[in-house]
mmCIF file of C-alpha atoms in Angstrom:
data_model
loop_
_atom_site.group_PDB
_atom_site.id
_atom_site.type_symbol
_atom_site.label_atom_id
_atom_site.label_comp_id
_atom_site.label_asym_id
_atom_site.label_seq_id
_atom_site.Cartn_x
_atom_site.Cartn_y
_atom_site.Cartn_z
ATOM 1 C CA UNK A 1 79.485 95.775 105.639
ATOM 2 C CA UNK A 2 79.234 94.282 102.177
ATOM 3 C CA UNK A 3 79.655 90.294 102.237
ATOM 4 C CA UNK A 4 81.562 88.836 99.297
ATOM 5 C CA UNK A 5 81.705 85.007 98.191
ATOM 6 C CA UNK A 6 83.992 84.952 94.945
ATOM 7 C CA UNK A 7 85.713 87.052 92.574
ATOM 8 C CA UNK A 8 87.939 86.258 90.079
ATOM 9 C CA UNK A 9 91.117 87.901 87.522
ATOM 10 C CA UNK A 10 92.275 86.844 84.770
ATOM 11 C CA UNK A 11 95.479 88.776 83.129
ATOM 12 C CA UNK A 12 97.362 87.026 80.834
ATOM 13 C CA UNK A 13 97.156 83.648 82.651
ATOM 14 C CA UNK A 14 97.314 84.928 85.900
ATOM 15 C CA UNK A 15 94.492 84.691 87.764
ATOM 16 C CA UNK A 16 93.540 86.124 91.435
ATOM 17 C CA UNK A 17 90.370 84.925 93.135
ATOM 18 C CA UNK A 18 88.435 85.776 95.873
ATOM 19 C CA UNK A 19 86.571 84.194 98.374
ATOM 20 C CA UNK A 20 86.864 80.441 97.648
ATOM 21 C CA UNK A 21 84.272 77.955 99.767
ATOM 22 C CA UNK A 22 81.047 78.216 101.326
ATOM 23 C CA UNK A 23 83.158 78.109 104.659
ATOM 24 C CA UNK A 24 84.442 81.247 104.244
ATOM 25 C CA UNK A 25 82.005 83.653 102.612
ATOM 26 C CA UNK A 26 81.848 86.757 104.548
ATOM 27 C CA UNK A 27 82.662 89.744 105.037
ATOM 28 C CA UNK A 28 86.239 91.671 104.192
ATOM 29 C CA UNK A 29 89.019 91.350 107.124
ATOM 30 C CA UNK A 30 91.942 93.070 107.777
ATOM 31 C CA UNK A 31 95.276 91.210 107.435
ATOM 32 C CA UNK A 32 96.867 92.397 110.212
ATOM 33 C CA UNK A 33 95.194 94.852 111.849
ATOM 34 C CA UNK A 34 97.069 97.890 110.936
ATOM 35 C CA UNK A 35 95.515 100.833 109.714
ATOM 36 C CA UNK A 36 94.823 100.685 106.206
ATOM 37 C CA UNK A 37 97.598 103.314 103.987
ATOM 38 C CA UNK A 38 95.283 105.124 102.008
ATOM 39 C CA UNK A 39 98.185 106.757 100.011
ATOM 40 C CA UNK A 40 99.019 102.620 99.028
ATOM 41 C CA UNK A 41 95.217 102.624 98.412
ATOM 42 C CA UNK A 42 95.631 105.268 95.765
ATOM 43 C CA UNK A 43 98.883 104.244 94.576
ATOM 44 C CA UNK A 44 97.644 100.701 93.693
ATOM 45 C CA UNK A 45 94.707 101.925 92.118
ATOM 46 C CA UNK A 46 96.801 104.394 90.083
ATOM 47 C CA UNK A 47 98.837 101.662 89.040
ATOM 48 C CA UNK A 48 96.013 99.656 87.731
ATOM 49 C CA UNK A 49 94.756 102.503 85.839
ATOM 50 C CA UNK A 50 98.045 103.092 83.759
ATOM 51 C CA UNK A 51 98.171 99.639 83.169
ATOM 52 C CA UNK A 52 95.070 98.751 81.476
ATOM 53 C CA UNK A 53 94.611 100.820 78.876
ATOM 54 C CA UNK A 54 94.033 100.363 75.732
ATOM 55 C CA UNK A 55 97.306 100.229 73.727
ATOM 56 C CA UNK A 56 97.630 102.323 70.517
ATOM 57 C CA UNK A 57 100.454 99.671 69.069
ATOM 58 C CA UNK A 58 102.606 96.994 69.300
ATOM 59 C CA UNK A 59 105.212 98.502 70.418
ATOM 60 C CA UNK A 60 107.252 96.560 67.724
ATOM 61 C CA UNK A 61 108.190 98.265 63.708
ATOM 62 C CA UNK A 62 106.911 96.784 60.719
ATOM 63 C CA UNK A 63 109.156 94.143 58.739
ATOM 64 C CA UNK A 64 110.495 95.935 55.836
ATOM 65 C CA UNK A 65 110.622 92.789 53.936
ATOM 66 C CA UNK A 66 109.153 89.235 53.761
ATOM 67 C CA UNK A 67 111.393 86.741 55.721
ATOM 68 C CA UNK A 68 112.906 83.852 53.286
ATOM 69 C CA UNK A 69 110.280 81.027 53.222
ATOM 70 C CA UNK A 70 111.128 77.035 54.519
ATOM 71 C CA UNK A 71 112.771 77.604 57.680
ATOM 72 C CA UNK A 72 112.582 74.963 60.356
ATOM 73 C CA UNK A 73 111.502 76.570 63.948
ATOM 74 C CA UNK A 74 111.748 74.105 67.193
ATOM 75 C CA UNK A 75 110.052 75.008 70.270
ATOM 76 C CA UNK A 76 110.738 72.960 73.280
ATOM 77 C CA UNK A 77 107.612 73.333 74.891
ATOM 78 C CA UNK A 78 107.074 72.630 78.859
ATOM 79 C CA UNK A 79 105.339 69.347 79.949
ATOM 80 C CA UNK A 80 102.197 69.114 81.093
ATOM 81 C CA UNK A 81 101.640 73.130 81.643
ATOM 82 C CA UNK A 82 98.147 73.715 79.468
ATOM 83 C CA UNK A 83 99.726 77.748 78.378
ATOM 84 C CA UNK A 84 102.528 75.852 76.918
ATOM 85 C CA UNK A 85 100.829 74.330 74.069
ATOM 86 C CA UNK A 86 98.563 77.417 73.630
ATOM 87 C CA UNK A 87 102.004 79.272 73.437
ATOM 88 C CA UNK A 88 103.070 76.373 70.634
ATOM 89 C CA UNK A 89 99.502 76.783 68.977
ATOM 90 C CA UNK A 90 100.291 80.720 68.525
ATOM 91 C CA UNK A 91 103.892 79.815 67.022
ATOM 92 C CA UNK A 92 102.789 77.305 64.486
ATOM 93 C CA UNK A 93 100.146 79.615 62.917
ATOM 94 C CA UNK A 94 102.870 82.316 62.904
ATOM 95 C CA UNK A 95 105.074 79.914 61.088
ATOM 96 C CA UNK A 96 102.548 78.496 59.149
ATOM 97 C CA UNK A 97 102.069 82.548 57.862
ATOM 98 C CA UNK A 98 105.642 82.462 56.963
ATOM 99 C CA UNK A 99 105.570 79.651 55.495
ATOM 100 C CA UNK A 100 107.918 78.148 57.756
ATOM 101 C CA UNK A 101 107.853 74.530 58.973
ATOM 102 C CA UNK A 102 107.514 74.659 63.360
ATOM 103 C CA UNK A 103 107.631 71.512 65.276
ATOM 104 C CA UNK A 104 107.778 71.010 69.195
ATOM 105 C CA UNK A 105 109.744 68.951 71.631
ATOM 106 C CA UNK A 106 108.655 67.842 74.722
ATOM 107 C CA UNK A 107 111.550 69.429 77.626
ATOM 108 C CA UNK A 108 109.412 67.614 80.701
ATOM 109 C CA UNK A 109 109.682 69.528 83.623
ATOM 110 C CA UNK A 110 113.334 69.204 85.139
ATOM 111 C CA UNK A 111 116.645 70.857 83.843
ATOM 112 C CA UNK A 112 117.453 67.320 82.704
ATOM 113 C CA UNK A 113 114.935 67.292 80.741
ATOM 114 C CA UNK A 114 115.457 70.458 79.049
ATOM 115 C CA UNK A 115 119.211 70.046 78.529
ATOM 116 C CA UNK A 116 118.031 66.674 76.384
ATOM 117 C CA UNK A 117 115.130 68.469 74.479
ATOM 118 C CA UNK A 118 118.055 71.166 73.302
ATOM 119 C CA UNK A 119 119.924 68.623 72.480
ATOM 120 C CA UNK A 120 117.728 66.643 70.463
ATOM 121 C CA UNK A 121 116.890 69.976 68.493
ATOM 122 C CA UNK A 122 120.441 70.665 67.382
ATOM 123 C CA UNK A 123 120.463 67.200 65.966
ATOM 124 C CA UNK A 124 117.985 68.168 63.507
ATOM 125 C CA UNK A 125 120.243 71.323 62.806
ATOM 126 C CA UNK A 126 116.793 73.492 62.316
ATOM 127 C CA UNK A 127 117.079 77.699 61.941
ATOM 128 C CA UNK A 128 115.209 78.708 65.045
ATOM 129 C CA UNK A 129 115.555 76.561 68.635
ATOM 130 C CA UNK A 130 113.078 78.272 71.090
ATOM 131 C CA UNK A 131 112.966 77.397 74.466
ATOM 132 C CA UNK A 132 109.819 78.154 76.234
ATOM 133 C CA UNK A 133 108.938 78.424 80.156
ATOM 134 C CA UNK A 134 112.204 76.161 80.591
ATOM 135 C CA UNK A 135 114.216 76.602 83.521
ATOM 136 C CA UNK A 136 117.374 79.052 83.885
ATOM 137 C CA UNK A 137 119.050 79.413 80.260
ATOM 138 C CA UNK A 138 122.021 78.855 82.229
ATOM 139 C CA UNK A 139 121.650 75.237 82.208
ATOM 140 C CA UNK A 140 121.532 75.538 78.376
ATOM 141 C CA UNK A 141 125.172 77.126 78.167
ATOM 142 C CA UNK A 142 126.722 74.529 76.647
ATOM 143 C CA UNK A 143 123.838 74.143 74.181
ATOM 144 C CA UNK A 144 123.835 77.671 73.408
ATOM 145 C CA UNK A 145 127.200 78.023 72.684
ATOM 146 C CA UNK A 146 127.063 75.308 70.130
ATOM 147 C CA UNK A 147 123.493 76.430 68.086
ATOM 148 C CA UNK A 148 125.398 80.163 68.162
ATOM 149 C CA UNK A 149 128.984 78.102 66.484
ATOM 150 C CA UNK A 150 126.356 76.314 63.761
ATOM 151 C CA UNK A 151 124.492 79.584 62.740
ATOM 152 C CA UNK A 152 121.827 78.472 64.564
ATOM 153 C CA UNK A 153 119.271 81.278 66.471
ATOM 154 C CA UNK A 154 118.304 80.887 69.435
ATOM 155 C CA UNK A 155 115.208 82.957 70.792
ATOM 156 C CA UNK A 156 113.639 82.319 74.503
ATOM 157 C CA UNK A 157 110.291 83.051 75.225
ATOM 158 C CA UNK A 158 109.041 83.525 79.439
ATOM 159 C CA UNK A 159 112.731 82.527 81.048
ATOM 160 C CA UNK A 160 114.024 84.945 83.374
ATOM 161 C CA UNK A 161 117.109 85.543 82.802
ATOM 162 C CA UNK A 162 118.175 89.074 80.781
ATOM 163 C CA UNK A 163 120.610 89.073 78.037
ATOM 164 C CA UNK A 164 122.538 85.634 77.309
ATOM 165 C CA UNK A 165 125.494 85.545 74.771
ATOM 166 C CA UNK A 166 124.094 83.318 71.998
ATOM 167 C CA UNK A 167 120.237 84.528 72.797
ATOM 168 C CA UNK A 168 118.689 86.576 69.785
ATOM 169 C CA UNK A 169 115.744 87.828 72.486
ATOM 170 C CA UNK A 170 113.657 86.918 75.127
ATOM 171 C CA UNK A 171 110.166 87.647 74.995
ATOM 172 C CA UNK A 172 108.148 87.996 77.898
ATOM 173 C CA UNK A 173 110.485 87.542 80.470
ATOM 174 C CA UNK A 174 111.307 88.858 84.167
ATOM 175 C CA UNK A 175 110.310 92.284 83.441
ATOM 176 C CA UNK A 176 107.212 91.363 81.996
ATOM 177 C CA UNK A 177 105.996 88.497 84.649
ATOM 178 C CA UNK A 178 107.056 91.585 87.561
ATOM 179 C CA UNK A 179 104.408 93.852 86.057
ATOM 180 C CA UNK A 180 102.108 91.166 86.232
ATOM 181 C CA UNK A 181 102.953 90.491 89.391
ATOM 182 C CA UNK A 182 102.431 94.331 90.305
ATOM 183 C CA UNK A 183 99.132 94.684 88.616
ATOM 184 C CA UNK A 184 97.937 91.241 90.658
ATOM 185 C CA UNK A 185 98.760 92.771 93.942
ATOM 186 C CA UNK A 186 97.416 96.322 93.170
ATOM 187 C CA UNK A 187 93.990 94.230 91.607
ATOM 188 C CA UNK A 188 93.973 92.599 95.170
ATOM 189 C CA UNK A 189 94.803 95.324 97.270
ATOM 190 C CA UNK A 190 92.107 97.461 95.798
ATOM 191 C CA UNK A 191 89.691 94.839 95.729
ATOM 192 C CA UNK A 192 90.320 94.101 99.272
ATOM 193 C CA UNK A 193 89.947 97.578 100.683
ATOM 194 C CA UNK A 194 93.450 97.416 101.805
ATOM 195 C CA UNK A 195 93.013 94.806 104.374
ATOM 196 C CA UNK A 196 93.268 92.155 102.726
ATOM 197 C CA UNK A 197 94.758 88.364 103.178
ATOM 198 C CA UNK A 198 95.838 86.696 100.729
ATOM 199 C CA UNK A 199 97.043 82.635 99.917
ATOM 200 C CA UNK A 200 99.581 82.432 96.141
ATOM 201 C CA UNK A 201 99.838 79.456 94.939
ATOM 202 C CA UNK A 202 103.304 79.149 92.473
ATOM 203 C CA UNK A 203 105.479 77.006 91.043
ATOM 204 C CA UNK A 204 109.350 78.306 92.334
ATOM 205 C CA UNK A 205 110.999 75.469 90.653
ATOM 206 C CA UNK A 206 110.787 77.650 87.795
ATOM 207 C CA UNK A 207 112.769 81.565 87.939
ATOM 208 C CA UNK A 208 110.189 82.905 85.632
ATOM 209 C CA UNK A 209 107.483 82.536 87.884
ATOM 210 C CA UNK A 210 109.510 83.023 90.716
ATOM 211 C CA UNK A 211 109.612 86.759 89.677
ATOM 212 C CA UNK A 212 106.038 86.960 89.445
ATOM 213 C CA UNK A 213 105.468 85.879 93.469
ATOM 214 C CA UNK A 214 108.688 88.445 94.597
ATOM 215 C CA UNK A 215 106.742 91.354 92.694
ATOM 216 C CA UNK A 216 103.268 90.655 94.141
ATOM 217 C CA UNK A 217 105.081 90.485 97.376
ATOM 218 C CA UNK A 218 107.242 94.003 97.078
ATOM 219 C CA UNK A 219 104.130 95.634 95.565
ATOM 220 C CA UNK A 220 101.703 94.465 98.707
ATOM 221 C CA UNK A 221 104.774 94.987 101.344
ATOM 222 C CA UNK A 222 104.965 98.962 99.579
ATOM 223 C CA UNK A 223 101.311 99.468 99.348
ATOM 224 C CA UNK A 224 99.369 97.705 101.712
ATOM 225 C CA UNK A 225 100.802 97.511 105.284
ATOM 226 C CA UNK A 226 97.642 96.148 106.448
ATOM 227 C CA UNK A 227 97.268 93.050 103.892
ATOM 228 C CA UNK A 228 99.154 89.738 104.767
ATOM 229 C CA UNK A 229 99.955 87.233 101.800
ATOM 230 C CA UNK A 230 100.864 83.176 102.263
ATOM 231 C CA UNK A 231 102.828 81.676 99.923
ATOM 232 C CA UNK A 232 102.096 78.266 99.001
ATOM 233 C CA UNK A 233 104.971 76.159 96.607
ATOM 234 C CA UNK A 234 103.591 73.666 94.137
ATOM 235 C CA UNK A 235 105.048 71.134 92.026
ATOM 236 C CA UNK A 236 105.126 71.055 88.334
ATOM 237 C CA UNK A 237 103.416 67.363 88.908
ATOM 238 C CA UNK A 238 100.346 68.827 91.424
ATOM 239 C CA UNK A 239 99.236 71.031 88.017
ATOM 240 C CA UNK A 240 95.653 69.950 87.501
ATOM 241 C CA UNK A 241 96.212 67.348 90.397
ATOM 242 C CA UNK A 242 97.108 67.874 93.708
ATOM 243 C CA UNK A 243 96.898 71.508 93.560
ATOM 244 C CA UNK A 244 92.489 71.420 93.650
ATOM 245 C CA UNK A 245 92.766 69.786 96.812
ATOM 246 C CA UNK A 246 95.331 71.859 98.263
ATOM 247 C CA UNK A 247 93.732 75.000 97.659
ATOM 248 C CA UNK A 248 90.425 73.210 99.195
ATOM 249 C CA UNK A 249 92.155 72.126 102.251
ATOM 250 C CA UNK A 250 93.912 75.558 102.497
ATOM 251 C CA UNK A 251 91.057 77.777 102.743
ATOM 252 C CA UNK A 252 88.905 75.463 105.018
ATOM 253 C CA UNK A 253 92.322 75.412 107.370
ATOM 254 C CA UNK A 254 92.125 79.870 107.029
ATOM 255 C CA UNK A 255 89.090 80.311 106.668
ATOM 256 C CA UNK A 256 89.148 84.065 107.232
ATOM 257 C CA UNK A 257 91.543 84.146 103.929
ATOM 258 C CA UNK A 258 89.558 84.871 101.179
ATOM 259 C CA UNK A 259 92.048 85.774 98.536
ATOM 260 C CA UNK A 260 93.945 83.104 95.902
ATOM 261 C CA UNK A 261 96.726 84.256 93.528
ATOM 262 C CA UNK A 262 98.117 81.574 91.027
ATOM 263 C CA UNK A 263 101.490 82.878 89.671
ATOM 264 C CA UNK A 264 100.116 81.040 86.321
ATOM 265 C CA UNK A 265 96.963 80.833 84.930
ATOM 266 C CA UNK A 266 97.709 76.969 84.388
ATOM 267 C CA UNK A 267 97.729 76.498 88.698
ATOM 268 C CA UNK A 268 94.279 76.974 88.818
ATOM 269 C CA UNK A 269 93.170 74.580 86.926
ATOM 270 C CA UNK A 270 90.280 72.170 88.259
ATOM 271 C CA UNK A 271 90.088 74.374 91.273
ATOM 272 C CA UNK A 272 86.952 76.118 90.322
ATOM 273 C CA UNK A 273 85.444 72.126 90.373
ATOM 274 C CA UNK A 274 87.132 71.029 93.465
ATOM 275 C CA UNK A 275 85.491 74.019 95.441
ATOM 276 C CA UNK A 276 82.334 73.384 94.088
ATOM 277 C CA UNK A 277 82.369 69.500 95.147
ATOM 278 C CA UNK A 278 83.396 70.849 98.571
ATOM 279 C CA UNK A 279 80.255 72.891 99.180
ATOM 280 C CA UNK A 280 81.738 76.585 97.891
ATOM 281 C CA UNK A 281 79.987 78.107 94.668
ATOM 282 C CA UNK A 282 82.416 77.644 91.393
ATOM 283 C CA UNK A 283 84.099 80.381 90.325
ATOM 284 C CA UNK A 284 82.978 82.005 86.475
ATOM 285 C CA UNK A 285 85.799 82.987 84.528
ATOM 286 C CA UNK A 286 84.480 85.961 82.396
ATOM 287 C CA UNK A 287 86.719 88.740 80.883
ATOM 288 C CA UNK A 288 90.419 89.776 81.372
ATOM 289 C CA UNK A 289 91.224 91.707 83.310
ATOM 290 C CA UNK A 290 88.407 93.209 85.081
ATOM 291 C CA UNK A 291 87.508 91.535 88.034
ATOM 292 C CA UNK A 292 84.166 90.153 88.156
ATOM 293 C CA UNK A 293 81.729 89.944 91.785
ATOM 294 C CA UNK A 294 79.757 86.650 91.838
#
């Protein structure tokens, strides 16, 4: 029997570890007792396999021409969430490459919040208004409707919802955070020999990631009959906080769990430093998005 103490993925800000405290290193358990499905087995591993390699493009055409220079790009950018202003980082050098001029504005956490970011972004009557990780665009209808009257574009970048009247695109939404949530569930389904138990940790406030923690859950419910998965909701607030000690106190409560899943990257953050000050070995984050044994 092969005795494991932590593993950890990383895929594009997700990340999926594996056997958390001191407490509860040992060896792999089934989640339910069931006999494992080796035909999920194979079907999760197949999954992985199409999934990670390399790509030959972008999947995207080349420009045919320069865009005009000295347009004004607003991104309302998600409060505190650490991807957010790495997501803000990546638009400002883009802009700065057009030689356009990018700002951000802080939409908090709450629809409220949002709703007042959009709005102070049409007062500056800019080209491009991006909202990014926000909640439902739906709450931006009104918003929407008047940046689309002004000539104004509107992209949105990880919301869930599919095609809005008034919405130019929307990168990296539903369908993307689903195949993410897929590929987590096939990494820990594999990993876990198909017996598996797992503990996600997400943030359901917000639809995007929402759709992340309903496709890990299909994709283990399809595949792995003998796996069990608890979810755990966060707040936007426990980020870096509250969400450490919960995952502490989780683990030493279920012990024989010995799987994590954060539906974004950001949730497990300090958790690597609150298991180590309760007696279990920190977790190394090394390479995306093999999973590494430590």
């Amino acid at each position: 029997m092969i005795h494991k103490c932590k593993r950890l993925l990383v895929t594009t800000g997700l990340v999926l570890a594996l056997g958390l405290t001191a407490a509860a290193c040992g060896s792999s358990a089934g989640g339910s007792g069931t006999q494992v499905d080796q035909a999920g087995l194979q079907a999760a591993k197949d999954y992985i396999a199409q999934n990670t390699r390399n790509p030959t493009s972008i999947g995207m055409p080349e420009l045919p021409a320069r865009p005009p220079a000295r347009k004004k790009f607003i991104m309302l950018q998600v409060s505190p969430m650490a991807i957010a202003q790495r997501v803000a980082n990546g638009m400002k050098a883009a802009s700065g490459a057009l030689d356009w001029d990018f700002t951000t504005i802080n939409a908090g956490g709450t629809p409220a919040e949002a709703v007042r970011a959009f709005e102070a972004a049409l007062a500056q009557n800019p080209d491009v208004i991006c909202p990014c990780g926000t909640a439902s665009s739906t709450v931006f209808k009104d918003q929407i409707a008047e940046a689309k009257r002004r000539g104004i574009t509107v992209v949105q970048n990880v919301v869930a919802d599919g095609p809005i009247d008034g919405v130019l695109a929307n990168v990296a939404g539903a369908p993307q955070q689903e195949l993410y949530g897929k590929l987590v569930a096939a990494e820990f389904i594999v990993g876990s020999a198909g017996t598996g138990k797992a503990a996600v940790f997400n943030l359901n406030s917000f639809p995007i990631l929402e759709a992340f923690t309903k496709a890990f859950e299909a994709a283990v419910k399809q595949w792995c009959p003998a796996c069990s998965v608890d979810y755990n909701n966060q707040q936007l607030s426990d980020v870096g906080t509250k969400t450490p000690a919960n995952v502490v106190a989780y683990l030493q409560r279920h012990p024989d769990v010995k799987w994590t899943v954060f539906g974004n990257g950001d949730l497990a953050l300090g958790v690597s430093t609150a298991l180590k000050t309760s007696g279990g070995r920190p977790a190394r984050r090394r390479g995306s998005p093999r999973p590494l044994r430590h």
